[in-house]
Coordinates of C-alpha atoms in Angstrom, one line a residue:
M25 CA 78.2 100.3 -48.5
P26 CA 81.6 98.6 -48.7
T27 CA 82.4 95.7 -46.4
G28 CA 85.5 94.8 -44.5
D29 CA 86.4 92.3 -47.3
D30 CA 86.2 95.2 -49.8
Y31 CA 88.6 97.2 -47.8
L32 CA 91.0 94.2 -47.4
R33 CA 90.8 93.5 -51.0
E34 CA 92.0 97.1 -51.8
A35 CA 94.8 96.5 -49.4
Y36 CA 95.7 93.3 -51.1
L37 CA 95.9 95.1 -54.5
L38 CA 98.2 97.6 -52.9
A39 CA 100.4 94.9 -51.5
L40 CA 100.9 93.4 -54.9
R41 CA 102.8 96.4 -55.9
G42 CA 105.5 95.5 -53.5
E43 CA 106.0 91.9 -54.6
G44 CA 109.5 91.2 -55.7
H45 CA 110.9 94.3 -53.9
T46 CA 110.4 93.9 -50.2
R47 CA 112.7 90.9 -49.3
P48 CA 113.3 89.8 -46.7
N49 CA 110.1 91.6 -45.5
P50 CA 106.7 90.5 -46.8
P51 CA 104.6 92.5 -49.3
V52 CA 101.8 94.2 -47.3
G53 CA 99.1 96.7 -48.1
A54 CA 97.0 98.9 -45.9
V55 CA 94.0 101.4 -46.0
V56 CA 92.7 103.8 -43.4
V57 CA 89.0 104.0 -43.4
R58 CA 86.7 106.6 -41.8
D59 CA 83.0 106.9 -42.2
G60 CA 83.0 104.3 -44.9
E61 CA 85.6 106.2 -47.0
I62 CA 89.3 105.3 -47.6
V63 CA 91.2 108.3 -46.4
G64 CA 94.7 106.8 -46.6
A65 CA 96.5 104.0 -48.5
G66 CA 99.8 102.5 -48.5
W67 CA 102.0 99.4 -49.2
H68 CA 105.5 98.3 -48.3
K69 CA 107.8 99.4 -51.2
R70 CA 111.1 97.9 -50.0
A71 CA 113.1 96.9 -46.9
G72 CA 114.0 100.1 -45.0
A73 CA 111.2 102.0 -46.3
D74 CA 107.9 102.7 -44.4
H75 CA 105.7 99.8 -43.8
A76 CA 102.3 99.8 -45.3
E77 CA 100.5 101.0 -42.2
A78 CA 103.0 104.0 -41.7
M79 CA 102.5 104.9 -45.3
A80 CA 98.7 104.7 -45.1
L81 CA 98.7 106.7 -41.8
K82 CA 100.8 109.5 -43.3
A83 CA 98.5 109.7 -46.3
A84 CA 95.5 109.9 -44.0
G85 CA 96.9 112.7 -41.6
E86 CA 94.6 113.8 -39.0
K87 CA 91.8 111.7 -40.6
A88 CA 93.4 108.7 -39.1
R89 CA 92.4 109.6 -35.5
G90 CA 89.2 107.4 -34.8
A91 CA 89.5 105.5 -38.0
T92 CA 89.8 101.8 -38.8
V93 CA 92.9 100.4 -40.4
Y94 CA 92.6 97.4 -42.6
V95 CA 95.9 95.6 -43.3
T96 CA 96.7 92.3 -45.1
L97 CA 99.1 91.1 -42.5
E98 CA 99.2 91.4 -38.6
P99 CA 101.1 94.6 -37.8
C100 CA 104.6 94.2 -36.5
S101 CA 105.1 95.1 -32.9
K102 CA 108.9 95.3 -32.6
P103 CA 111.0 98.0 -34.4
G104 CA 113.5 96.9 -36.9
R105 CA 115.0 99.1 -39.5
V106 CA 111.9 101.3 -39.1
G107 CA 109.6 101.7 -36.1
A108 CA 107.0 99.2 -35.1
C109 CA 103.7 99.5 -36.8
T110 CA 101.8 99.2 -33.5
D111 CA 103.6 102.2 -32.2
A112 CA 102.5 104.2 -35.4
L113 CA 99.0 103.0 -35.1
A114 CA 98.9 104.1 -31.4
A115 CA 100.4 107.5 -32.2
A116 CA 97.9 108.1 -34.8
G117 CA 95.0 107.4 -32.6
V118 CA 93.2 105.0 -34.7
K119 CA 90.2 103.1 -33.1
R120 CA 90.4 99.8 -34.7
V121 CA 92.8 97.5 -36.7
V122 CA 91.6 94.6 -38.8
Y123 CA 94.3 92.3 -40.4
G124 CA 93.8 89.6 -43.0
M125 CA 96.5 87.0 -42.0
S126 CA 98.4 86.4 -38.8
D127 CA 102.2 86.7 -38.7
P128 CA 103.6 83.4 -39.7
N129 CA 106.5 83.8 -37.2
P130 CA 105.2 82.2 -34.0
K131 CA 107.4 84.5 -32.0
N132 CA 105.4 87.5 -33.4
R133 CA 101.9 86.0 -33.8
G134 CA 99.3 87.6 -31.6
R135 CA 101.7 90.3 -30.2
A136 CA 100.0 93.2 -32.1
R137 CA 96.6 92.5 -30.4
R138 CA 98.4 92.7 -26.9
A139 CA 100.4 95.8 -27.9
L140 CA 97.4 97.7 -29.4
A141 CA 95.1 96.7 -26.5
K142 CA 97.5 98.7 -24.1
A143 CA 96.7 101.7 -26.2
G144 CA 93.0 101.1 -26.2
I145 CA 92.8 100.1 -29.7
E146 CA 90.7 97.1 -31.0
C147 CA 92.6 94.5 -33.0
E148 CA 91.2 91.4 -34.7
R149 CA 91.8 89.1 -37.6
A150 CA 89.2 89.4 -40.3
D151 CA 86.7 86.6 -41.0
C152 CA 87.4 86.7 -44.8
Q153 CA 85.5 84.9 -47.5
P154 CA 87.4 81.9 -48.6
E155 CA 88.5 83.3 -52.0
L156 CA 89.9 86.5 -50.4
A157 CA 91.5 84.5 -47.5
A158 CA 93.3 82.3 -50.2
L159 CA 94.6 85.5 -52.0
L160 CA 96.0 86.9 -48.7
E161 CA 97.6 83.5 -47.8
D162 CA 99.2 83.1 -51.3
L163 CA 100.6 86.7 -50.9
I164 CA 102.7 85.8 -47.9
R165 CA 103.3 82.1 -48.9
P166 CA 107.1 82.8 -49.8
F167 CA 107.7 84.8 -46.7
A168 CA 106.1 82.2 -44.5
K169 CA 108.3 79.4 -46.0
H170 CA 111.4 81.7 -45.6
V171 CA 110.6 82.4 -42.0
A172 CA 109.9 78.8 -41.2
T173 CA 112.9 77.3 -43.1
G174 CA 115.3 79.9 -44.2
L175 CA 114.8 78.8 -47.9
P176 CA 112.9 80.4 -50.6
Y177 CA 109.6 79.4 -52.0
V178 CA 110.4 77.6 -55.4
T179 CA 108.0 77.8 -58.4
V180 CA 108.9 75.7 -61.5
K181 CA 107.5 77.0 -64.7
L182 CA 107.6 74.8 -67.8
A183 CA 106.2 75.4 -71.2
M184 CA 105.0 72.2 -73.0
S185 CA 103.6 71.3 -76.4
L186 CA 100.5 69.0 -76.8
D187 CA 102.9 66.2 -77.5
G188 CA 104.7 66.6 -74.2
K189 CA 107.8 68.3 -75.4
I190 CA 109.5 71.1 -73.6
C191 CA 112.0 71.6 -76.4
D192 CA 112.5 70.2 -79.9
D193 CA 114.8 67.5 -81.0
Y194 CA 117.5 70.1 -81.6
G195 CA 117.3 71.4 -78.0
D196 CA 115.5 74.5 -78.8
A197 CA 112.7 75.7 -76.6
K198 CA 112.3 79.2 -77.8
W199 CA 109.4 79.9 -78.3
I200 CA 107.0 77.1 -77.4
S201 CA 104.4 79.3 -75.6
G202 CA 102.8 82.3 -77.6
D203 CA 103.3 85.9 -77.0
A204 CA 100.1 86.4 -75.0
M205 CA 101.0 83.7 -72.6
R206 CA 104.5 85.1 -72.2
K207 CA 103.1 88.3 -71.2
T208 CA 100.8 86.6 -68.7
T209 CA 103.5 84.6 -67.1
D210 CA 105.9 87.6 -67.2
R211 CA 103.2 89.5 -65.2
L212 CA 102.5 86.7 -62.9
L213 CA 106.1 85.5 -62.3
R214 CA 109.0 87.8 -63.3
Q215 CA 107.5 91.0 -62.1
R216 CA 106.6 89.4 -58.7
A217 CA 109.6 87.1 -57.9
D218 CA 112.8 87.8 -56.2
A219 CA 115.0 85.7 -58.4
I220 CA 114.8 83.7 -61.7
M221 CA 116.7 80.6 -62.0
V222 CA 117.8 78.5 -65.2
G223 CA 120.2 75.8 -66.0
A224 CA 123.4 76.4 -68.1
E225 CA 122.1 74.8 -71.2
T226 CA 119.1 77.2 -71.3
V227 CA 121.7 80.1 -71.3
R228 CA 123.8 78.4 -74.0
R229 CA 120.9 77.6 -76.3
D230 CA 118.4 80.4 -75.7
N231 CA 120.5 83.3 -74.5
P232 CA 117.6 84.7 -72.3
S233 CA 117.6 87.9 -70.5
L234 CA 115.7 86.4 -67.6
L235 CA 114.2 89.9 -67.0
S236 CA 110.6 91.2 -67.2
H237 CA 110.0 92.0 -70.9
F238 CA 107.2 94.5 -70.2
K239 CA 107.7 96.1 -66.8
K240 CA 111.2 96.5 -65.3
N241 CA 112.0 95.0 -62.0
R242 CA 115.4 96.3 -61.0
D243 CA 115.4 94.1 -57.9
L244 CA 115.1 90.8 -59.8
V245 CA 118.1 88.5 -59.3
R246 CA 119.3 86.3 -62.1
V247 CA 120.6 82.9 -61.2
V248 CA 122.3 80.2 -63.4
V249 CA 123.2 76.8 -62.3
S250 CA 126.1 75.3 -64.2
R251 CA 128.2 72.4 -62.9
S252 CA 131.1 73.3 -65.2
G253 CA 130.9 77.0 -64.9
D254 CA 131.4 77.2 -68.6
L255 CA 129.0 79.8 -69.8
P256 CA 129.2 82.2 -72.8
Q257 CA 130.7 85.4 -71.6
N258 CA 128.7 87.3 -74.2
A259 CA 125.4 86.1 -73.0
Q260 CA 122.7 88.7 -72.2
I261 CA 122.8 88.0 -68.5
F262 CA 126.4 89.3 -68.4
T263 CA 126.5 91.9 -71.1
D264 CA 123.1 93.7 -71.3
G265 CA 124.1 96.4 -68.9
A266 CA 120.9 95.9 -66.6
P267 CA 121.4 96.7 -62.9
N268 CA 120.1 93.2 -62.0
E269 CA 122.6 90.9 -60.4
T270 CA 123.6 87.7 -62.0
L271 CA 124.7 84.8 -59.8
V272 CA 126.3 81.5 -60.9
F273 CA 126.2 78.4 -58.9
S274 CA 127.4 74.9 -59.4
D275 CA 124.5 73.1 -57.7
G276 CA 120.8 74.0 -57.5
V277 CA 120.2 73.0 -53.9
A278 CA 123.3 74.9 -52.6
A279 CA 122.1 77.8 -54.7
L280 CA 118.6 77.9 -52.9
K281 CA 120.2 77.7 -49.6
E282 CA 122.6 80.6 -50.3
L283 CA 119.7 82.6 -51.8
G284 CA 117.7 82.0 -48.5
R285 CA 120.7 83.4 -46.6
R286 CA 120.6 86.4 -48.7
G287 CA 116.8 87.0 -47.8
I288 CA 115.5 85.8 -51.3
M289 CA 111.9 84.6 -50.6
H290 CA 110.6 83.5 -54.1
V291 CA 112.6 81.8 -56.8
V292 CA 111.0 80.9 -60.2
C293 CA 112.9 78.2 -62.0
E294 CA 112.2 78.7 -65.7
G295 CA 114.6 76.6 -67.8
G296 CA 116.1 73.0 -67.6
M297 CA 114.2 69.9 -67.0
R298 CA 117.3 68.4 -65.4
L299 CA 117.5 71.4 -63.0
A300 CA 113.8 71.2 -62.2
V301 CA 113.9 67.4 -61.5
S302 CA 117.0 67.8 -59.3
L303 CA 115.2 70.4 -57.2
A304 CA 112.1 68.2 -57.0
E305 CA 114.1 65.2 -55.9
A306 CA 115.6 67.3 -53.0
G307 CA 112.2 68.3 -52.0
M308 CA 112.7 72.0 -52.8
V309 CA 109.9 72.6 -55.3
D310 CA 106.7 74.1 -53.8
K311 CA 104.6 74.8 -56.8
W312 CA 104.6 73.5 -60.6
L313 CA 103.3 75.8 -63.2
T314 CA 102.8 74.3 -66.7
V315 CA 101.9 76.3 -69.7
L316 CA 100.3 73.9 -72.2
A317 CA 100.8 75.3 -75.7
P318 CA 98.4 74.6 -78.6
K319 CA 101.2 73.1 -80.6
V320 CA 102.5 69.8 -81.9
I321 CA 106.3 69.8 -82.3
G322 CA 107.0 66.2 -83.3
S323 CA 110.5 66.1 -84.9
R324 CA 110.3 69.6 -86.2
H325 CA 112.0 72.8 -85.0
V326 CA 109.9 74.7 -82.5
K327 CA 109.4 77.5 -85.1
D328 CA 108.0 74.9 -87.5
A329 CA 105.6 73.3 -85.0
I330 CA 102.1 72.6 -86.1
L331 CA 99.6 75.2 -84.5
I332 CA 96.4 73.6 -83.3
K333 CA 93.6 76.1 -83.5
E334 CA 91.1 74.3 -81.4
F335 CA 91.5 71.8 -78.7
E336 CA 90.0 70.6 -75.3
C337 CA 92.0 69.8 -72.2
L338 CA 90.6 67.3 -69.7
Q339 CA 92.3 67.0 -66.5
D340 CA 92.3 63.5 -64.9
S341 CA 91.4 63.5 -61.2

């Protein structure tokens, strides 16, 4: 028999589908359970569309009456561009609501329980296993920072060779990491972020698209930081015909502040050690992700780097 954690995990997997598309709202997933069976499922696809609970309730139809709803985040209790989820839950006649994480906004936290109690609906936060609780917390981490500070959550991703290089002596960084790892980081970052940020030199040397190579994310914003504004006008980011917006700023910190004002919640910085260090010195970096490639570049071009077939990596505590 499935447990509450099992249902919340299903809701979490649904929520992942909305990452990178819901700004300034959080990604949320929900399932409607009756007699141990999931009878409705939904996730928040984008701002202005149905919230996860409403989508799941519509899928369940009359089976929602008397059912339990499992949702990754505390339901909203105030209407915005769409109606409040607590109203939809009450109208559907559900018996119980279990949510994984409390709303990070203190103005809203706890309001769902009070609103649903008025409709005779039980509402409680799940006591999840630590692993699942960590996944649910990570899911809303960008939203939580944006709510608290107005700034995006910033992940810096760097690919590094075994001899500690992020580019060769000629300034080329393409490609230090292998194809399999690029697919992995693409799936983990470019398909889930709101914006990809690089420095001007990355655009000049590598001419990246800054888009997902394997699954299109039309909502992904491309951001370039260039003090001079001198960028090649034939660069992919300007000429590839993609619907994705490209923004150019003269300063990384100012860029993040403006992106936050635009509702951008998660920015991934992919290129330029100088840019990454400047953001870190300003206290803007929330997470560092280093891809350690099994290569030794030395004074060679990246394409001529020595491939190490077997190595061990020990982490100093």
